[in-house]
Short mmCIF file of C-alpha atoms in Angstrom, two decimals:
data_model
loop_
_atom_site.label_atom_id
_atom_site.label_comp_id
_atom_site.label_asym_id
_atom_site.label_seq_id
_atom_site.Cartn_x
_atom_site.Cartn_y
_atom_site.Cartn_z
CA MET A 185 -0.52 -9.93 -7.96
CA THR A 186 2.36 -7.52 -8.42
CA GLN A 187 4.19 -8.80 -4.74
CA GLN A 188 4.31 -12.23 -5.70
CA PRO A 189 7.73 -13.55 -6.70
CA THR A 190 7.31 -14.74 -10.44
CA GLY A 191 10.34 -15.69 -11.26
CA LEU A 192 10.44 -14.57 -14.64
CA ASP A 193 12.98 -12.97 -16.35
CA ASN A 194 11.64 -10.79 -18.71
CA LYS A 195 14.66 -8.15 -19.38
CA ALA A 196 15.21 -9.05 -22.90
CA VAL A 197 11.72 -8.47 -23.68
CA PHE A 198 11.88 -5.22 -21.97
CA GLU A 199 14.84 -4.45 -23.59
CA GLN A 200 13.74 -5.30 -27.35
CA LEU A 201 10.35 -3.46 -26.41
CA TRP A 202 12.11 -0.08 -25.12
CA GLU A 203 14.50 -0.66 -28.66
CA ILE A 204 11.01 0.24 -30.47
CA THR A 205 10.10 3.01 -28.12
CA LYS A 206 13.19 4.68 -28.70
CA GLU A 207 12.64 4.44 -32.45
CA LEU A 208 9.71 5.68 -32.26
CA HIS A 209 10.22 9.01 -30.63
CA GLN A 210 13.36 9.38 -32.75
CA LYS A 211 11.01 9.39 -35.67
CA LEU A 212 8.39 11.35 -33.70
CA GLU A 213 11.35 14.07 -33.00
CA ALA A 214 12.29 13.98 -36.94
CA ARG A 215 9.37 14.63 -38.06
CA PHE A 216 7.70 17.63 -35.41
CA GLN A 217 8.71 19.71 -33.80
CA LEU A 218 7.37 18.47 -30.05
CA HIS A 219 7.27 21.19 -27.34
CA PRO A 220 6.27 19.60 -23.33
CA ASP A 221 2.90 20.96 -21.62
CA PRO A 222 3.99 23.20 -19.18
CA SER A 223 1.51 21.07 -16.81
CA THR A 224 3.73 17.95 -17.23
CA GLN A 225 6.98 20.28 -16.04
CA ASP A 226 6.25 17.89 -12.66
CA LEU A 227 6.00 14.84 -14.07
CA GLN A 228 9.50 15.19 -16.22
CA GLN A 229 11.60 13.32 -13.05
CA TYR A 230 10.64 9.98 -11.93
CA ARG A 231 12.42 7.15 -10.31
CA SER A 232 11.32 3.61 -9.87
CA LEU A 233 11.13 2.28 -6.75
CA ASP A 234 14.01 0.42 -6.79
CA ASP A 235 15.65 4.15 -7.48
#
């Protein structure tokens, strides 16, 4: 299912949802002192399949 080309362009929806995600993250950072758990250190940097 994930390898079948659909011809759909979801970029606009993705960008809208990404803006919401960024806004929520900013609100959380403004309200709380966030500290990553040390066990997630190796997960901080990642790349997509197409680099």
